[in-house]
């Protein structure tokens, strides 16, 4: 891997955060009105902003979509389509659920199973669904892992089938799909500038109302009051997966929610956060989880082989690595290294 050290660019994390949350409504003369909402769904606080005339309608339509997708995809709710697929083994679902399952399966396949939406039996064993956390023993994990194989999930028209004891969990991709949908809804409503932040998922439409790029702060995985830097961009999703986002501790060991489907244990490939940046929020979300499982070296290889996105890795020593397409867009007061495409 060719790596170059770069001098850091000074940037104040607090200001970044303020910039994101204020929507950075900008320079004199550009008076696009800000419309915003905070919604709690998918176990996450979601912040929505849309600028301009139809902003309020756009926010209302987005809110409806959030509630719809939350009800369709919520694994634990007996009314959800995912629940019914898991309970019955096969179920005719809505267009949205079929689409997101198909996209997820593509990512499972492209990532060689680092992303695997049949991870549910293992998540369950660790207690991530009930929050009744515990460390399973090897025999239990082995039995649960026997049921994990995305090839046992299929989509045929609107029928989603899970066979051989497989059970779906779309938690690694649902918010990314939702942020993409909200961008579409904004566009349909005539909004040309907007931003959503759904937990670790940010997606932007167009530029800020003043025509400049958005500045998206990236959480420091070691300190939730700080940022490692920010990326300046327009029309992009910025999705971070991190072991710090959901975890429990037992006997001084931290167990987080991103599982390596090969072992059944929390992924331990040497990274503590992975951020994916690309136009497609669904892809960014699937890949953030997958590259977290892969780690820096395999994740970089995947990026070289497939392209179509950029990435920021933070390793266990808090070192920051960015792919070369982010040069000039990523700003940080810390040192970082650039991963080259060749
Ligand atoms: P994210 O925060 O996007 O990385 O997604 C993490 C969530 O995805 C977890 O809470 C699980 O619901 C699910 N998940 C965990 N491990 C995997 C995996 N290897 N592949 C697909 N989904 C996973
Ligand atoms: Mg994800």
Coordinates of C-alpha atoms and ligand atoms in Angstrom, one line a residue:
X1 CA 0.0 0.0 0.0
X2 CA 1.5 3.4 -1.0
X3 CA 0.9 5.8 1.8
X4 CA 1.9 9.5 2.1
X5 CA 1.9 11.6 5.2
X6 CA 0.2 14.9 4.9
X7 CA 0.5 18.1 7.0
X8 CA -2.7 18.6 8.9
X9 CA -5.1 21.4 8.1
X10 CA -6.4 23.2 11.1
X11 CA -10.0 23.0 11.7
X12 CA -12.2 23.4 14.7
X13 CA -14.5 20.5 15.3
X14 CA -17.0 22.4 17.4
X15 CA -17.5 24.9 14.5
X16 CA -17.9 22.0 12.1
X17 CA -20.6 20.5 14.2
X18 CA -22.3 23.9 14.5
X19 CA -22.0 24.3 10.7
X20 CA -23.7 21.0 10.0
X21 CA -26.4 21.4 12.5
X22 CA -27.2 25.0 11.5
X23 CA -27.3 23.9 7.9
X24 CA -24.8 26.6 7.3
X25 CA -27.4 28.9 5.7
X26 CA -25.1 31.3 4.2
X27 CA -24.1 34.4 2.6
X28 CA -26.0 37.6 2.3
X29 CA -28.7 37.7 -0.3
X30 CA -29.5 34.0 -0.2
X31 CA -32.4 33.8 2.0
X32 CA -33.6 30.2 1.3
X33 CA -35.8 29.5 4.3
X34 CA -34.7 26.6 6.5
X35 CA -37.3 23.9 7.4
X36 CA -36.3 21.3 9.8
X37 CA -37.5 18.4 11.9
X38 CA -36.2 16.0 14.5
X39 CA -37.7 12.5 14.3
X40 CA -37.0 9.4 16.4
X41 CA -37.1 6.2 14.3
X42 CA -35.0 3.1 13.8
X43 CA -33.7 3.6 17.3
X44 CA -32.0 6.8 16.1
X45 CA -32.5 10.5 16.4
X46 CA -32.9 11.8 12.9
X47 CA -32.4 15.5 11.9
X48 CA -33.9 16.7 8.6
X49 CA -33.3 20.0 6.9
X50 CA -34.7 21.3 3.7
X51 CA -34.3 24.8 2.2
X52 CA -36.5 26.9 0.1
X53 CA -40.2 27.2 -0.7
X54 CA -41.4 23.7 -0.6
X55 CA -39.2 22.7 2.3
X56 CA -42.0 22.2 4.7
X57 CA -43.9 19.9 2.4
X58 CA -40.7 18.0 1.7
X59 CA -40.0 17.5 5.4
X60 CA -43.6 16.3 6.0
X61 CA -43.3 13.8 3.1
X62 CA -39.9 12.6 4.4
X63 CA -41.4 12.1 7.8
X64 CA -44.1 9.9 6.3
X65 CA -41.5 7.9 4.5
X66 CA -39.4 7.5 7.7
X67 CA -42.4 6.1 9.6
X68 CA -43.3 3.8 6.7
X69 CA -39.8 2.3 6.3
X70 CA -39.4 2.0 10.0
X71 CA -42.6 0.0 10.2
X72 CA -41.7 -2.2 7.2
X73 CA -38.1 -3.0 8.1
X74 CA -38.2 -3.1 11.9
X75 CA -37.1 -6.6 12.7
X76 CA -38.5 -6.9 16.2
X77 CA -42.1 -5.7 15.4
X78 CA -44.7 -8.4 14.6
X79 CA -46.3 -6.1 12.1
X80 CA -43.2 -5.6 10.0
X81 CA -42.5 -7.3 6.7
X82 CA -39.1 -8.4 7.8
X83 CA -40.7 -10.1 10.8
X84 CA -43.1 -11.9 8.6
X85 CA -40.4 -13.1 6.2
X86 CA -38.4 -14.4 9.3
X87 CA -41.5 -16.0 10.9
X88 CA -43.0 -17.6 7.8
X89 CA -39.8 -18.2 5.7
X90 CA -41.5 -16.5 2.8
X91 CA -43.7 -13.4 2.4
X92 CA -44.9 -11.0 -0.3
X93 CA -43.5 -7.6 0.6
X94 CA -43.8 -4.1 -0.6
X95 CA -41.7 -2.7 -3.5
X96 CA -39.5 -0.9 -1.0
X97 CA -38.7 -3.9 1.1
X98 CA -38.0 -6.0 -2.0
X99 CA -35.8 -3.3 -3.4
X100 CA -33.7 -2.8 -0.3
X101 CA -33.3 -6.6 0.2
X102 CA -32.2 -7.0 -3.4
X103 CA -29.6 -4.1 -3.1
X104 CA -28.4 -5.6 0.2
X105 CA -28.0 -9.1 -1.4
X106 CA -25.9 -7.5 -4.2
X107 CA -23.6 -6.0 -1.5
X108 CA -23.4 -9.4 0.3
X109 CA -22.3 -10.9 -2.9
X110 CA -19.8 -8.2 -3.9
X111 CA -18.2 -8.2 -0.5
X112 CA -17.9 -12.0 -0.4
X113 CA -20.1 -12.2 2.6
X114 CA -18.4 -9.6 4.8
X115 CA -21.8 -8.0 4.6
X116 CA -24.4 -10.7 5.3
X117 CA -28.0 -9.8 6.0
X118 CA -28.7 -13.3 7.4
X119 CA -26.7 -12.4 10.5
X120 CA -29.8 -12.2 12.6
X121 CA -29.4 -15.5 14.6
X122 CA -26.0 -14.4 15.7
X123 CA -27.1 -10.8 16.6
X124 CA -29.9 -12.4 18.6
X125 CA -27.5 -14.7 20.5
X126 CA -25.4 -11.8 21.7
X127 CA -28.6 -10.1 22.9
X128 CA -28.4 -7.1 20.6
X129 CA -32.2 -7.3 19.9
X130 CA -33.4 -7.6 23.4
X131 CA -30.5 -5.6 25.0
X132 CA -30.2 -8.6 27.3
X133 CA -26.5 -8.9 26.5
X134 CA -24.3 -11.9 27.0
X135 CA -21.3 -13.6 25.5
X136 CA -22.4 -16.9 23.8
X137 CA -20.4 -20.0 24.0
X138 CA -18.7 -21.7 21.0
X139 CA -21.4 -24.4 20.5
X140 CA -24.2 -21.8 20.5
X141 CA -22.3 -19.6 18.1
X142 CA -21.6 -22.6 15.8
X143 CA -25.3 -23.5 15.7
X144 CA -26.3 -19.9 14.9
X145 CA -23.6 -19.5 12.3
X146 CA -24.9 -22.6 10.5
X147 CA -28.0 -20.5 9.7
X148 CA -26.0 -17.5 8.4
X149 CA -25.6 -17.5 4.7
X150 CA -27.0 -14.8 2.5
X151 CA -27.4 -17.3 -0.4
X152 CA -30.4 -18.7 1.5
X153 CA -32.2 -15.4 1.1
X154 CA -33.8 -14.6 -2.3
X155 CA -36.1 -12.0 -3.8
X156 CA -38.4 -13.1 -6.6
X157 CA -40.6 -10.3 -7.7
X158 CA -42.1 -9.1 -4.4
X159 CA -41.6 -12.4 -2.6
X160 CA -38.7 -12.5 -0.2
X161 CA -37.7 -16.0 0.9
X162 CA -35.4 -17.0 3.8
X163 CA -34.7 -20.7 3.8
X164 CA -32.4 -23.1 5.8
X165 CA -33.2 -21.3 9.0
X166 CA -31.9 -18.0 7.7
X167 CA -33.3 -14.8 9.2
X168 CA -33.0 -11.3 7.8
X169 CA -31.5 -8.2 9.5
X170 CA -31.4 -5.1 7.3
X171 CA -30.0 -3.0 10.2
X172 CA -26.7 -2.5 8.3
X173 CA -28.4 -0.8 5.3
X174 CA -31.9 0.4 6.2
X175 CA -30.8 3.9 7.2
X176 CA -28.7 4.4 4.1
X177 CA -31.7 3.4 2.0
X178 CA -33.9 5.8 4.0
X179 CA -31.5 8.7 3.5
X180 CA -31.4 8.0 -0.3
X181 CA -35.2 8.0 -0.4
X182 CA -35.4 11.3 1.5
X183 CA -33.2 12.9 -1.1
X184 CA -35.6 11.6 -3.8
X185 CA -38.5 12.9 -1.9
X186 CA -36.8 16.3 -1.6
X187 CA -36.3 16.4 -5.3
X188 CA -39.9 15.4 -6.1
X189 CA -41.0 18.3 -3.9
X190 CA -38.8 20.7 -5.8
X191 CA -36.2 21.2 -3.0
X192 CA -32.7 21.6 -4.3
X193 CA -30.8 22.0 -1.1
X194 CA -31.1 19.8 2.0
X195 CA -29.4 17.5 4.5
X196 CA -30.4 14.6 6.7
X197 CA -28.5 13.1 9.6
X198 CA -29.7 9.7 10.7
X199 CA -27.4 8.7 13.5
X200 CA -24.1 7.8 11.7
X201 CA -25.7 8.4 8.3
X202 CA -25.5 11.8 6.7
X203 CA -26.8 12.6 3.1
X204 CA -26.9 15.9 1.3
X205 CA -28.9 17.2 -1.6
X206 CA -27.2 19.8 -3.8
X207 CA -25.0 22.4 -2.1
X208 CA -25.8 24.6 0.8
X209 CA -28.3 27.3 -0.1
X210 CA -25.4 29.8 -0.6
X211 CA -23.9 27.5 -3.3
X212 CA -20.9 26.3 -1.2
X213 CA -20.3 22.7 -0.3
X214 CA -21.5 21.1 2.9
X215 CA -19.0 20.4 5.5
X216 CA -19.7 17.1 7.2
X217 CA -17.9 16.3 10.5
X218 CA -16.7 12.8 11.1
X219 CA -17.0 11.5 14.7
X220 CA -13.9 10.6 16.6
X221 CA -14.5 6.9 17.4
X222 CA -12.4 7.3 20.6
X223 CA -14.1 10.4 22.0
X224 CA -17.7 11.2 21.2
X225 CA -17.2 14.8 22.1
X226 CA -14.7 15.3 19.2
X227 CA -14.4 14.9 15.5
X228 CA -11.4 13.5 13.5
X229 CA -12.1 16.1 10.7
X230 CA -14.6 16.9 8.1
X231 CA -15.3 16.4 4.4
X232 CA -16.5 19.1 2.0
X233 CA -18.9 17.8 -0.6
X234 CA -22.2 18.2 -2.4
X235 CA -24.8 15.5 -3.3
X236 CA -23.2 12.8 -1.3
X237 CA -23.9 10.3 1.5
X238 CA -21.4 10.0 4.3
X239 CA -21.9 6.9 6.4
X240 CA -19.9 5.8 9.4
X241 CA -19.9 2.4 11.0
X242 CA -18.1 2.2 14.3
X243 CA -17.8 -0.3 17.2
X244 CA -18.4 2.7 19.5
X245 CA -21.9 3.1 18.2
X246 CA -23.5 0.1 20.0
X247 CA -21.8 -2.2 22.4
X248 CA -21.8 -3.8 25.8
X249 CA -19.0 -4.7 28.2
X250 CA -18.4 -7.9 30.2
X251 CA -15.4 -8.6 32.3
X252 CA -13.7 -5.5 31.0
X253 CA -14.1 -6.6 27.3
X254 CA -16.1 -4.6 24.9
X255 CA -18.4 -6.4 22.5
X256 CA -19.8 -4.3 19.6
X257 CA -22.7 -4.8 17.2
X258 CA -20.8 -5.3 13.9
X259 CA -20.4 -9.1 13.5
X260 CA -17.8 -10.9 11.4
X261 CA -20.1 -13.5 9.7
X262 CA -17.1 -15.9 9.5
X263 CA -16.6 -16.1 13.3
X264 CA -19.8 -14.9 14.8
X265 CA -17.8 -12.5 17.0
X266 CA -17.7 -8.7 16.8
X267 CA -15.5 -7.8 13.9
X268 CA -11.9 -7.4 15.0
X269 CA -10.0 -6.5 11.8
X270 CA -8.1 -3.6 13.4
X271 CA -10.3 -0.7 12.6
X272 CA -12.5 1.2 15.0
X273 CA -14.5 3.2 12.4
X274 CA -15.0 3.2 8.7
X275 CA -16.7 6.0 6.8
X276 CA -17.9 5.5 3.2
X277 CA -18.6 8.4 0.9
X278 CA -20.5 8.1 -2.3
X279 CA -23.7 9.4 -4.0
X280 CA -25.7 6.3 -3.2
X281 CA -26.7 6.2 0.5
X282 CA -27.8 2.5 0.3
X283 CA -24.4 1.4 -1.1
X284 CA -22.5 3.7 1.4
X285 CA -24.3 2.1 4.3
X286 CA -23.8 -1.5 3.2
X287 CA -20.2 -0.9 2.5
X288 CA -19.5 0.9 5.8
X289 CA -20.5 -2.2 7.6
X290 CA -18.7 -4.5 5.2
X291 CA -15.4 -2.6 5.2
X292 CA -15.5 -2.5 9.0
X293 CA -15.6 -6.3 8.9
X294 CA -12.8 -6.4 6.3
X295 CA -10.4 -3.9 8.0
X296 CA -7.9 -1.5 6.4
X297 CA -5.9 -3.8 4.1
X298 CA -8.8 -5.9 2.7
X299 CA -11.0 -2.8 2.7
X300 CA -8.4 -0.9 0.6
X301 CA -8.1 -3.8 -1.8
X302 CA -11.9 -3.8 -2.2
X303 CA -11.9 -0.1 -2.9
X304 CA -9.1 -0.5 -5.5
X305 CA -10.9 -3.4 -7.1
X306 CA -14.5 -1.9 -7.2
X307 CA -14.2 1.9 -6.9
X308 CA -17.2 4.1 -7.0
X309 CA -16.8 5.3 -3.4
X310 CA -14.3 6.8 -1.1
X311 CA -13.4 5.8 2.5
X312 CA -12.0 7.0 5.7
X313 CA -10.6 4.4 8.1
X314 CA -9.5 4.9 11.8
X315 CA -7.4 2.1 13.1
X316 CA -7.0 0.8 16.7
X317 CA -4.1 3.2 17.2
X318 CA -6.3 6.1 16.2
X319 CA -4.5 6.6 12.9
X320 CA -6.6 8.1 10.1
X321 CA -6.4 6.8 6.5
X322 CA -8.3 8.3 3.6
X323 CA -8.6 7.1 0.0
X324 CA -7.0 9.4 -2.6
X325 CA -10.3 10.7 -4.0
X326 CA -10.8 12.6 -0.7
X327 CA -7.6 14.6 -1.0
X328 CA -8.6 18.2 -0.9
X329 CA -12.1 17.4 0.5
X330 CA -11.0 15.9 3.8
X331 CA -9.7 18.5 6.4
X332 CA -8.3 17.6 9.8
X333 CA -6.2 19.1 12.5
X334 CA -4.7 15.6 12.8
X335 CA -2.2 13.8 10.6
X336 CA -3.6 11.4 8.1
X337 CA -2.4 9.0 5.5
X338 CA -3.6 8.7 1.9
X339 CA -4.3 5.3 0.4
X340 CA -3.5 5.4 -3.3
X341 CA -5.4 3.7 -6.0
X342 CA -2.3 2.1 -7.5
Ligands
LIG1 P1 -24.0 -0.3 10.6 O1 -24.1 0.5 11.9 O2 -24.5 0.3 9.4 O3 -22.5 -0.8 10.5 O4 -24.8 -1.6 10.8 C1 -24.7 -2.4 12.0 C2 -26.0 -3.3 12.0 O5 -26.0 -4.2 10.9 C3 -26.0 -4.2 13.3 O6 -26.7 -3.5 14.3 C4 -26.8 -5.4 12.7 O7 -28.2 -5.1 12.7 C5 -26.3 -5.5 11.3 N1 -25.1 -6.2 11.1 C6 -24.1 -6.6 12.0 N2 -23.1 -7.2 11.4 C7 -23.4 -7.3 10.1 C8 -22.8 -7.9 8.9 N3 -21.6 -8.5 9.0 N4 -23.5 -7.8 7.8 C9 -24.7 -7.2 7.7 N5 -25.3 -6.6 8.7 C10 -24.7 -6.7 9.9
LIG2 MG1 -24.0 0.1 7.4

